[in-house]
Amino acid sequence: MAVLRAIVQDFVETSEPVGSRALLERHNLGVSAATIRGDMAALEEEGLVTAPHTSAGRIPTDAGYRLFVDRLASIKPLRPAERAAIAEFLRTAVDLDDVVDRTVRLLSSLTHQVAMVQYPSLTRSTVRHVELVPLGPTRLMVVLILNTGRVEQRVVDSPVDLAGADGEDRLARVRSAVNAIAVGRGLAEAAAGLETLPDQLEPVDRGLARTVATLLDEALVEEREERVVMAGQANLVRGNEFRSGIGEVLEALEQHVILLKLLNQVGPDGGAVAVRIGHENPYAGLHSTSMVTTAYGPADETLGGLGVVGPTRMDYPSTMAAVRAVAAYLSQVLAE
């Protein structure tokens, strides 16, 4: 394991096959060159390293990287200065779009890989508040605010006059009734509850309540495409890691459905970080890559996933630490 660890570390750093002499010079393994050569031969026989050509040093295989990752005793945490910078950068975002954009750019910058962040999933969202804002005597803006910070706004013609004290009182009653039903519920549950809202109110308020309920029903249950935001695609062409296979990788990354499936396979499990190496990725276009992903969300609630894609020659400990840290701070920001 010590020899395998040394080969992985040297190859990640230099991108050159690693020989026994280099291992002796760079690592204090405490054994002879003959012992190292014997260990390298044993690793090759087990399929954990391979020689790219005759008389060359060794490079890790996908199986070698997997064993290296599985044997990591712990993920080294980021330095305090790095953690403080991440927290400050995300907390100064102005809205959800800005939070997601900052997160993906930050993750790409920290790892030097392609970063991806899934927008908070609407299927896992709950209603935080519904606001009714009069825009005139007969125009009404309905504002739906979700627990993720996502905001939907719709404008509709009001069936009743909203001006004056009577209009304000009517709006207050309908607003209170809507929030009593919807707040804290998932979108489908809230939509179902609002179907009976008009019948629960006095006749004078039913027309306005029916209009608001219909509008919210459309906003709550209409089909929405889940979104993945990416940054750092230029990192793929640095170092000539993929050679002729770069087109297949880029084509796979353009398929957001694929990325969403991979991100949604990551459970909260205490902030666990998942690593898929080479052919462990279920899509052929990503067989030359590694993916490091995790879930984010406040407490035990999963709102989405984030992670990075890069070559299998990746600094796994640092990448895993960055992915875990960014997910933790994103979760904190969304919980505030």
mmCIF file of C-alpha atoms in Angstrom:
data_model
loop_
_atom_site.group_PDB
_atom_site.id
_atom_site.type_symbol
_atom_site.label_atom_id
_atom_site.label_comp_id
_atom_site.label_asym_id
_atom_site.label_seq_id
_atom_site.Cartn_x
_atom_site.Cartn_y
_atom_site.Cartn_z
ATOM 1 C CA MET A 1 0.000 0.000 0.000
ATOM 2 C CA ALA A 2 2.858 2.384 0.728
ATOM 3 C CA VAL A 3 4.315 1.773 -2.737
ATOM 4 C CA LEU A 4 0.896 2.159 -4.401
ATOM 5 C CA ARG A 5 0.263 5.378 -2.478
ATOM 6 C CA ALA A 6 3.643 6.732 -3.566
ATOM 7 C CA ILE A 7 3.024 5.827 -7.219
ATOM 8 C CA VAL A 8 -0.379 7.535 -7.181
ATOM 9 C CA GLN A 9 0.995 10.675 -5.543
ATOM 10 C CA ASP A 10 3.956 10.956 -7.915
ATOM 11 C CA PHE A 11 1.941 10.269 -11.044
ATOM 12 C CA VAL A 12 -0.724 12.824 -10.072
ATOM 13 C CA GLU A 13 1.992 15.408 -9.508
ATOM 14 C CA THR A 14 4.235 14.726 -12.526
ATOM 15 C CA SER A 15 1.988 12.906 -15.050
ATOM 16 C CA GLU A 16 5.037 10.723 -15.788
ATOM 17 C CA PRO A 17 5.313 6.958 -15.209
ATOM 18 C CA VAL A 18 6.933 6.301 -11.852
ATOM 19 C CA GLY A 19 10.032 4.099 -11.543
ATOM 20 C CA SER A 20 11.620 2.430 -8.534
ATOM 21 C CA ARG A 21 14.508 4.917 -8.485
ATOM 22 C CA ALA A 22 12.113 7.850 -8.265
ATOM 23 C CA LEU A 23 10.286 6.187 -5.391
ATOM 24 C CA LEU A 24 13.557 5.716 -3.506
ATOM 25 C CA GLU A 25 14.559 9.337 -4.044
ATOM 26 C CA ARG A 26 11.211 10.945 -3.263
ATOM 27 C CA HIS A 27 9.803 8.739 -0.508
ATOM 28 C CA ASN A 28 11.216 7.379 2.717
ATOM 29 C CA LEU A 29 9.928 3.845 2.283
ATOM 30 C CA GLY A 30 12.685 2.241 4.343
ATOM 31 C CA VAL A 31 13.266 -0.699 1.977
ATOM 32 C CA SER A 32 15.709 -1.553 -0.807
ATOM 33 C CA ALA A 33 15.272 -0.914 -4.521
ATOM 34 C CA ALA A 34 14.847 -4.642 -5.052
ATOM 35 C CA THR A 35 11.989 -4.739 -2.576
ATOM 36 C CA ILE A 36 10.287 -1.797 -4.287
ATOM 37 C CA ARG A 37 10.659 -3.456 -7.687
ATOM 38 C CA GLY A 38 9.145 -6.632 -6.259
ATOM 39 C CA ASP A 39 6.231 -4.696 -4.800
ATOM 40 C CA MET A 40 5.675 -2.885 -8.104
ATOM 41 C CA ALA A 41 5.610 -6.235 -9.905
ATOM 42 C CA ALA A 42 3.083 -7.553 -7.377
ATOM 43 C CA LEU A 43 0.898 -4.458 -7.835
ATOM 44 C CA GLU A 44 1.027 -4.920 -11.596
ATOM 45 C CA GLU A 45 0.086 -8.565 -11.294
ATOM 46 C CA GLU A 46 -2.943 -7.577 -9.224
ATOM 47 C CA GLY A 47 -3.994 -5.016 -11.862
ATOM 48 C CA LEU A 48 -3.408 -1.990 -9.629
ATOM 49 C CA VAL A 49 -0.624 -0.435 -11.741
ATOM 50 C CA THR A 50 0.470 -0.886 -15.329
ATOM 51 C CA ALA A 51 3.462 -0.068 -17.514
ATOM 52 C CA PRO A 52 2.459 2.115 -20.484
ATOM 53 C CA HIS A 53 5.341 0.645 -22.509
ATOM 54 C CA THR A 54 8.337 -1.668 -22.080
ATOM 55 C CA SER A 55 10.997 -0.549 -19.570
ATOM 56 C CA ALA A 56 8.793 2.296 -18.392
ATOM 57 C CA GLY A 57 7.784 3.115 -14.882
ATOM 58 C CA ARG A 58 4.294 2.338 -13.615
ATOM 59 C CA ILE A 59 1.069 4.325 -13.596
ATOM 60 C CA PRO A 60 -2.055 3.578 -11.539
ATOM 61 C CA THR A 61 -5.025 1.789 -13.096
ATOM 62 C CA ASP A 62 -8.642 2.584 -12.257
ATOM 63 C CA ALA A 63 -8.487 -0.261 -9.728
ATOM 64 C CA GLY A 64 -5.337 1.221 -8.232
ATOM 65 C CA TYR A 65 -6.974 4.615 -7.812
ATOM 66 C CA ARG A 66 -10.010 2.923 -6.268
ATOM 67 C CA LEU A 67 -7.945 1.092 -3.676
ATOM 68 C CA PHE A 68 -6.021 4.305 -2.936
ATOM 69 C CA VAL A 69 -9.267 6.240 -2.368
ATOM 70 C CA ASP A 70 -10.841 3.465 -0.291
ATOM 71 C CA ARG A 71 -7.783 3.317 1.969
ATOM 72 C CA LEU A 72 -7.711 7.043 2.703
ATOM 73 C CA ALA A 73 -7.795 7.205 6.484
ATOM 74 C CA SER A 74 -9.570 10.569 6.437
ATOM 75 C CA ILE A 75 -10.158 13.582 4.235
ATOM 76 C CA LYS A 76 -7.720 16.308 5.146
ATOM 77 C CA PRO A 77 -9.709 19.450 6.014
ATOM 78 C CA LEU A 78 -9.088 22.743 4.267
ATOM 79 C CA ARG A 79 -6.981 25.353 6.005
ATOM 80 C CA PRO A 80 -8.843 27.850 8.255
ATOM 81 C CA ALA A 81 -8.091 30.697 5.835
ATOM 82 C CA GLU A 82 -9.567 28.702 2.948
ATOM 83 C CA ARG A 83 -12.703 27.865 4.924
ATOM 84 C CA ALA A 84 -13.173 31.500 5.962
ATOM 85 C CA ALA A 85 -12.782 32.669 2.363
ATOM 86 C CA ILE A 86 -15.372 30.150 1.142
ATOM 87 C CA ALA A 87 -17.880 31.165 3.815
ATOM 88 C CA GLU A 88 -17.487 34.885 3.124
ATOM 89 C CA PHE A 89 -17.671 34.435 -0.653
ATOM 90 C CA LEU A 90 -20.942 32.506 -0.488
ATOM 91 C CA ARG A 91 -22.605 34.576 2.243
ATOM 92 C CA THR A 92 -22.274 37.798 0.227
ATOM 93 C CA ALA A 93 -24.400 36.395 -2.622
ATOM 94 C CA VAL A 94 -27.534 38.423 -3.301
ATOM 95 C CA ASP A 95 -29.982 35.670 -4.351
ATOM 96 C CA LEU A 96 -30.244 31.974 -5.173
ATOM 97 C CA ASP A 97 -28.939 32.384 -8.736
ATOM 98 C CA ASP A 98 -25.910 34.240 -7.399
ATOM 99 C CA VAL A 99 -25.343 31.560 -4.727
ATOM 100 C CA VAL A 100 -25.323 28.776 -7.323
ATOM 101 C CA ASP A 101 -23.117 30.739 -9.719
ATOM 102 C CA ARG A 102 -20.602 31.548 -6.991
ATOM 103 C CA THR A 103 -20.602 27.958 -5.752
ATOM 104 C CA VAL A 104 -19.803 26.410 -9.118
ATOM 105 C CA ARG A 105 -17.070 28.950 -9.910
ATOM 106 C CA LEU A 106 -15.548 28.529 -6.467
ATOM 107 C CA LEU A 107 -15.522 24.734 -6.724
ATOM 108 C CA SER A 108 -13.860 24.846 -10.144
ATOM 109 C CA SER A 109 -11.242 27.287 -8.876
ATOM 110 C CA LEU A 110 -10.415 25.166 -5.814
ATOM 111 C CA THR A 111 -10.116 21.862 -7.691
ATOM 112 C CA HIS A 112 -9.015 22.943 -11.190
ATOM 113 C CA GLN A 113 -11.646 20.573 -12.583
ATOM 114 C CA VAL A 114 -15.052 20.917 -14.217
ATOM 115 C CA ALA A 115 -17.472 21.799 -11.420
ATOM 116 C CA MET A 116 -21.215 21.163 -11.471
ATOM 117 C CA VAL A 117 -23.972 22.225 -9.092
ATOM 118 C CA GLN A 118 -27.571 21.115 -9.257
ATOM 119 C CA TYR A 119 -30.140 23.799 -8.522
ATOM 120 C CA PRO A 120 -32.143 22.965 -5.389
ATOM 121 C CA SER A 121 -34.623 20.346 -6.549
ATOM 122 C CA LEU A 122 -38.211 21.525 -6.691
ATOM 123 C CA THR A 123 -39.396 18.035 -5.843
ATOM 124 C CA ARG A 124 -37.693 18.377 -2.463
ATOM 125 C CA SER A 125 -38.712 22.013 -1.838
ATOM 126 C CA THR A 126 -41.334 23.303 0.576
ATOM 127 C CA VAL A 127 -43.288 26.549 0.660
ATOM 128 C CA ARG A 128 -41.801 29.188 2.930
ATOM 129 C CA HIS A 129 -44.272 32.026 2.294
ATOM 130 C CA VAL A 130 -46.852 33.338 -0.167
ATOM 131 C CA GLU A 131 -47.182 37.104 -0.544
ATOM 132 C CA LEU A 132 -50.026 38.963 -2.298
ATOM 133 C CA VAL A 133 -49.026 42.405 -3.595
ATOM 134 C CA PRO A 134 -51.632 44.737 -5.146
ATOM 135 C CA LEU A 135 -50.357 46.523 -8.264
ATOM 136 C CA GLY A 136 -53.462 48.642 -8.641
ATOM 137 C CA PRO A 137 -57.203 48.324 -8.088
ATOM 138 C CA THR A 138 -57.507 45.273 -10.382
ATOM 139 C CA ARG A 139 -53.995 43.848 -10.694
ATOM 140 C CA LEU A 140 -52.367 41.462 -8.240
ATOM 141 C CA MET A 141 -48.864 39.983 -8.015
ATOM 142 C CA VAL A 142 -48.616 36.590 -6.307
ATOM 143 C CA VAL A 143 -45.128 35.819 -4.957
ATOM 144 C CA LEU A 144 -44.255 32.218 -4.053
ATOM 145 C CA ILE A 145 -41.119 31.820 -1.878
ATOM 146 C CA LEU A 146 -39.637 28.357 -1.353
ATOM 147 C CA ASN A 147 -37.420 27.160 1.477
ATOM 148 C CA THR A 148 -34.444 27.052 -0.916
ATOM 149 C CA GLY A 149 -34.705 30.772 -1.614
ATOM 150 C CA ARG A 150 -36.244 30.173 -5.016
ATOM 151 C CA VAL A 151 -38.919 32.757 -5.916
ATOM 152 C CA GLU A 152 -41.777 32.516 -8.430
ATOM 153 C CA GLN A 153 -43.747 35.649 -9.344
ATOM 154 C CA ARG A 154 -47.022 35.779 -11.279
ATOM 155 C CA VAL A 155 -49.302 38.744 -12.109
ATOM 156 C CA VAL A 156 -53.039 38.266 -12.591
ATOM 157 C CA ASP A 157 -56.212 40.333 -12.993
ATOM 158 C CA SER A 158 -58.150 40.527 -9.750
ATOM 159 C CA PRO A 159 -61.874 39.675 -9.845
ATOM 160 C CA VAL A 160 -62.529 42.236 -7.083
ATOM 161 C CA ASP A 161 -61.494 45.815 -6.333
ATOM 162 C CA LEU A 162 -58.299 45.809 -4.262
ATOM 163 C CA ALA A 163 -58.329 49.523 -3.494
ATOM 164 C CA GLY A 164 -59.261 51.025 -0.147
ATOM 165 C CA ALA A 165 -59.666 49.498 3.279
ATOM 166 C CA ASP A 166 -62.045 46.776 2.088
ATOM 167 C CA GLY A 167 -59.524 45.626 -0.522
ATOM 168 C CA GLU A 168 -56.698 45.538 2.020
ATOM 169 C CA ASP A 169 -58.813 43.531 4.469
ATOM 170 C CA ARG A 170 -59.837 41.063 1.751
ATOM 171 C CA LEU A 171 -56.181 40.589 0.715
ATOM 172 C CA ALA A 172 -55.131 40.070 4.334
ATOM 173 C CA ARG A 173 -57.767 37.364 4.888
ATOM 174 C CA VAL A 174 -56.916 35.483 1.697
ATOM 175 C CA ARG A 175 -53.161 35.828 2.319
ATOM 176 C CA SER A 176 -53.541 34.401 5.832
ATOM 177 C CA ALA A 177 -55.664 31.490 4.598
ATOM 178 C CA VAL A 178 -53.254 30.638 1.771
ATOM 179 C CA ASN A 179 -50.213 30.598 4.057
ATOM 180 C CA ALA A 180 -52.035 28.544 6.692
ATOM 181 C CA ILE A 181 -52.511 25.804 4.090
ATOM 182 C CA ALA A 182 -49.272 26.002 2.087
ATOM 183 C CA VAL A 183 -46.402 26.996 4.392
ATOM 184 C CA GLY A 184 -44.119 24.127 5.337
ATOM 185 C CA ARG A 185 -45.635 21.715 2.821
ATOM 186 C CA GLY A 186 -44.134 20.177 -0.280
ATOM 187 C CA LEU A 187 -45.264 21.585 -3.599
ATOM 188 C CA ALA A 188 -47.654 18.801 -4.559
ATOM 189 C CA GLU A 189 -49.175 18.693 -1.059
ATOM 190 C CA ALA A 190 -49.613 22.473 -0.985
ATOM 191 C CA ALA A 191 -51.266 22.451 -4.409
ATOM 192 C CA ALA A 192 -53.720 19.761 -3.287
ATOM 193 C CA GLY A 193 -54.570 21.694 -0.132
ATOM 194 C CA LEU A 194 -55.291 24.909 -2.025
ATOM 195 C CA GLU A 195 -57.933 23.197 -4.159
ATOM 196 C CA THR A 196 -60.456 23.457 -1.295
ATOM 197 C CA LEU A 197 -59.392 26.935 -0.172
ATOM 198 C CA PRO A 198 -62.311 28.926 -1.703
ATOM 199 C CA ASP A 199 -64.925 26.745 0.001
ATOM 200 C CA GLN A 200 -63.350 27.449 3.393
ATOM 201 C CA LEU A 201 -63.831 31.236 3.149
ATOM 202 C CA GLU A 202 -66.767 33.630 3.285
ATOM 203 C CA PRO A 203 -68.544 34.197 -0.066
ATOM 204 C CA VAL A 204 -67.125 37.728 -0.334
ATOM 205 C CA ASP A 205 -63.558 36.340 -0.414
ATOM 206 C CA ARG A 206 -64.114 33.278 -2.595
ATOM 207 C CA GLY A 207 -63.588 34.934 -5.984
ATOM 208 C CA LEU A 208 -60.186 36.336 -5.010
ATOM 209 C CA ALA A 209 -59.230 33.095 -3.239
ATOM 210 C CA ARG A 210 -60.141 31.046 -6.323
ATOM 211 C CA THR A 211 -57.991 33.272 -8.547
ATOM 212 C CA VAL A 212 -54.998 33.041 -6.202
ATOM 213 C CA ALA A 213 -55.400 29.284 -5.701
ATOM 214 C CA THR A 214 -55.562 28.651 -9.458
ATOM 215 C CA LEU A 215 -52.453 30.724 -10.064
ATOM 216 C CA LEU A 216 -50.526 28.995 -7.284
ATOM 217 C CA ASP A 217 -51.660 25.593 -8.520
ATOM 218 C CA GLU A 218 -50.088 26.357 -11.917
ATOM 219 C CA ALA A 219 -46.875 27.559 -10.268
ATOM 220 C CA LEU A 220 -46.671 24.602 -7.895
ATOM 221 C CA VAL A 221 -47.381 21.660 -10.177
ATOM 222 C CA GLU A 222 -46.301 22.722 -13.669
ATOM 223 C CA GLU A 223 -43.385 20.788 -15.119
ATOM 224 C CA ARG A 224 -40.015 22.436 -14.611
ATOM 225 C CA GLU A 225 -36.703 21.271 -15.972
ATOM 226 C CA GLU A 226 -34.174 20.507 -13.277
ATOM 227 C CA ARG A 227 -30.999 22.444 -13.888
ATOM 228 C CA VAL A 228 -27.286 21.788 -13.582
ATOM 229 C CA VAL A 229 -24.814 24.669 -13.772
ATOM 230 C CA MET A 230 -21.205 24.000 -14.794
ATOM 231 C CA ALA A 231 -17.939 25.931 -14.789
ATOM 232 C CA GLY A 232 -14.335 25.188 -15.678
ATOM 233 C CA GLN A 233 -14.795 23.191 -18.878
ATOM 234 C CA ALA A 234 -11.526 24.678 -20.109
ATOM 235 C CA ASN A 235 -9.732 22.647 -17.434
ATOM 236 C CA LEU A 236 -10.390 19.506 -19.481
ATOM 237 C CA VAL A 237 -7.996 20.540 -22.251
ATOM 238 C CA ARG A 238 -5.127 21.411 -19.925
ATOM 239 C CA GLY A 239 -2.455 18.763 -19.635
ATOM 240 C CA ASN A 240 -3.663 16.835 -22.683
ATOM 241 C CA GLU A 241 -5.190 14.203 -20.400
ATOM 242 C CA PHE A 242 -7.895 13.021 -22.772
ATOM 243 C CA ARG A 243 -6.187 13.385 -26.148
ATOM 244 C CA SER A 244 -8.690 12.260 -28.794
ATOM 245 C CA GLY A 245 -11.334 11.381 -26.194
ATOM 246 C CA ILE A 246 -12.104 14.973 -25.225
ATOM 247 C CA GLY A 247 -15.067 15.130 -27.607
ATOM 248 C CA GLU A 248 -16.804 12.192 -25.930
ATOM 249 C CA VAL A 249 -16.307 13.746 -22.497
ATOM 250 C CA LEU A 250 -17.686 17.124 -23.575
ATOM 251 C CA GLU A 251 -20.642 15.465 -25.266
ATOM 252 C CA ALA A 252 -21.465 13.556 -22.079
ATOM 253 C CA LEU A 253 -21.226 16.733 -19.992
ATOM 254 C CA GLU A 254 -23.716 18.447 -22.292
ATOM 255 C CA GLN A 255 -26.308 15.825 -21.361
ATOM 256 C CA HIS A 256 -27.684 17.360 -18.188
ATOM 257 C CA VAL A 257 -30.037 14.415 -17.748
ATOM 258 C CA ILE A 258 -26.975 12.205 -17.281
ATOM 259 C CA LEU A 259 -25.425 14.558 -14.753
ATOM 260 C CA LEU A 260 -28.687 14.894 -12.827
ATOM 261 C CA LYS A 261 -28.961 11.110 -12.522
ATOM 262 C CA LEU A 262 -25.405 10.887 -11.219
ATOM 263 C CA LEU A 263 -25.881 13.755 -8.768
ATOM 264 C CA ASN A 264 -29.190 12.369 -7.523
ATOM 265 C CA GLN A 265 -27.550 9.036 -6.693
ATOM 266 C CA VAL A 266 -25.644 10.707 -3.859
ATOM 267 C CA GLY A 267 -27.377 10.479 -0.481
ATOM 268 C CA PRO A 268 -26.885 12.840 2.467
ATOM 269 C CA ASP A 269 -25.256 10.170 4.713
ATOM 270 C CA GLY A 270 -23.495 12.647 6.960
ATOM 271 C CA GLY A 271 -21.847 14.595 4.179
ATOM 272 C CA ALA A 272 -20.346 11.501 2.535
ATOM 273 C CA VAL A 273 -18.362 12.091 -0.637
ATOM 274 C CA ALA A 274 -18.803 9.610 -3.496
ATOM 275 C CA VAL A 275 -15.977 8.910 -5.940
ATOM 276 C CA ARG A 276 -16.587 7.204 -9.295
ATOM 277 C CA ILE A 277 -13.402 6.278 -11.128
ATOM 278 C CA GLY A 278 -13.124 5.484 -14.830
ATOM 279 C CA HIS A 279 -15.399 2.616 -15.830
ATOM 280 C CA GLU A 280 -17.316 2.913 -12.562
ATOM 281 C CA ASN A 281 -19.153 5.750 -14.321
ATOM 282 C CA PRO A 282 -22.206 4.182 -16.007
ATOM 283 C CA TYR A 283 -21.908 6.306 -19.177
ATOM 284 C CA ALA A 284 -19.324 5.458 -21.837
ATOM 285 C CA GLY A 285 -18.422 9.078 -22.492
ATOM 286 C CA LEU A 286 -17.219 9.423 -18.907
ATOM 287 C CA HIS A 287 -15.132 6.244 -18.724
ATOM 288 C CA SER A 288 -11.914 8.261 -18.955
ATOM 289 C CA THR A 289 -12.932 10.540 -16.096
ATOM 290 C CA SER A 290 -13.438 10.507 -12.353
ATOM 291 C CA MET A 291 -16.372 12.157 -10.587
ATOM 292 C CA VAL A 292 -16.310 13.365 -6.992
ATOM 293 C CA THR A 293 -19.791 14.271 -5.750
ATOM 294 C CA THR A 294 -21.823 14.848 -2.618
ATOM 295 C CA ALA A 295 -25.233 16.107 -1.562
ATOM 296 C CA TYR A 296 -26.039 19.448 0.027
ATOM 297 C CA GLY A 297 -28.905 20.742 2.095
ATOM 298 C CA PRO A 298 -29.630 21.925 5.653
ATOM 299 C CA ALA A 299 -29.506 19.291 8.423
ATOM 300 C CA ASP A 300 -30.666 15.912 7.070
ATOM 301 C CA GLU A 301 -32.552 17.451 4.147
ATOM 302 C CA THR A 302 -31.095 16.886 0.658
ATOM 303 C CA LEU A 303 -31.786 19.728 -1.770
ATOM 304 C CA GLY A 304 -29.409 18.740 -4.566
ATOM 305 C CA GLY A 305 -25.945 17.562 -5.448
ATOM 306 C CA LEU A 306 -22.646 19.078 -6.471
ATOM 307 C CA GLY A 307 -19.252 17.819 -7.514
ATOM 308 C CA VAL A 308 -16.469 17.834 -10.069
ATOM 309 C CA VAL A 309 -15.470 15.875 -13.153
ATOM 310 C CA GLY A 310 -11.859 15.491 -14.219
ATOM 311 C CA PRO A 311 -9.267 13.001 -15.424
ATOM 312 C CA THR A 312 -8.615 9.862 -13.404
ATOM 313 C CA ARG A 313 -5.181 11.392 -12.691
ATOM 314 C CA MET A 314 -6.706 13.564 -9.998
ATOM 315 C CA ASP A 315 -5.572 14.766 -6.592
ATOM 316 C CA TYR A 316 -8.321 12.816 -4.830
ATOM 317 C CA PRO A 317 -7.690 13.863 -1.201
ATOM 318 C CA SER A 318 -7.681 17.602 -2.001
ATOM 319 C CA THR A 319 -10.605 17.330 -4.413
ATOM 320 C CA MET A 320 -12.705 15.372 -1.920
ATOM 321 C CA ALA A 321 -11.923 17.918 0.791
ATOM 322 C CA ALA A 322 -12.926 20.839 -1.443
ATOM 323 C CA VAL A 323 -16.181 19.186 -2.551
ATOM 324 C CA ARG A 324 -17.142 18.370 1.031
ATOM 325 C CA ALA A 325 -16.291 21.852 2.328
ATOM 326 C CA VAL A 326 -18.133 23.738 -0.419
ATOM 327 C CA ALA A 327 -21.213 21.541 0.071
ATOM 328 C CA ALA A 328 -21.174 22.230 3.813
ATOM 329 C CA TYR A 329 -21.006 25.997 3.373
ATOM 330 C CA LEU A 330 -23.634 25.973 0.621
ATOM 331 C CA SER A 331 -25.925 24.088 3.009
ATOM 332 C CA GLN A 332 -25.329 26.702 5.700
ATOM 333 C CA VAL A 333 -26.087 29.592 3.358
ATOM 334 C CA LEU A 334 -29.356 28.042 2.165
ATOM 335 C CA ALA A 335 -30.415 27.355 5.760
ATOM 336 C CA GLU A 336 -29.999 30.996 6.824
#
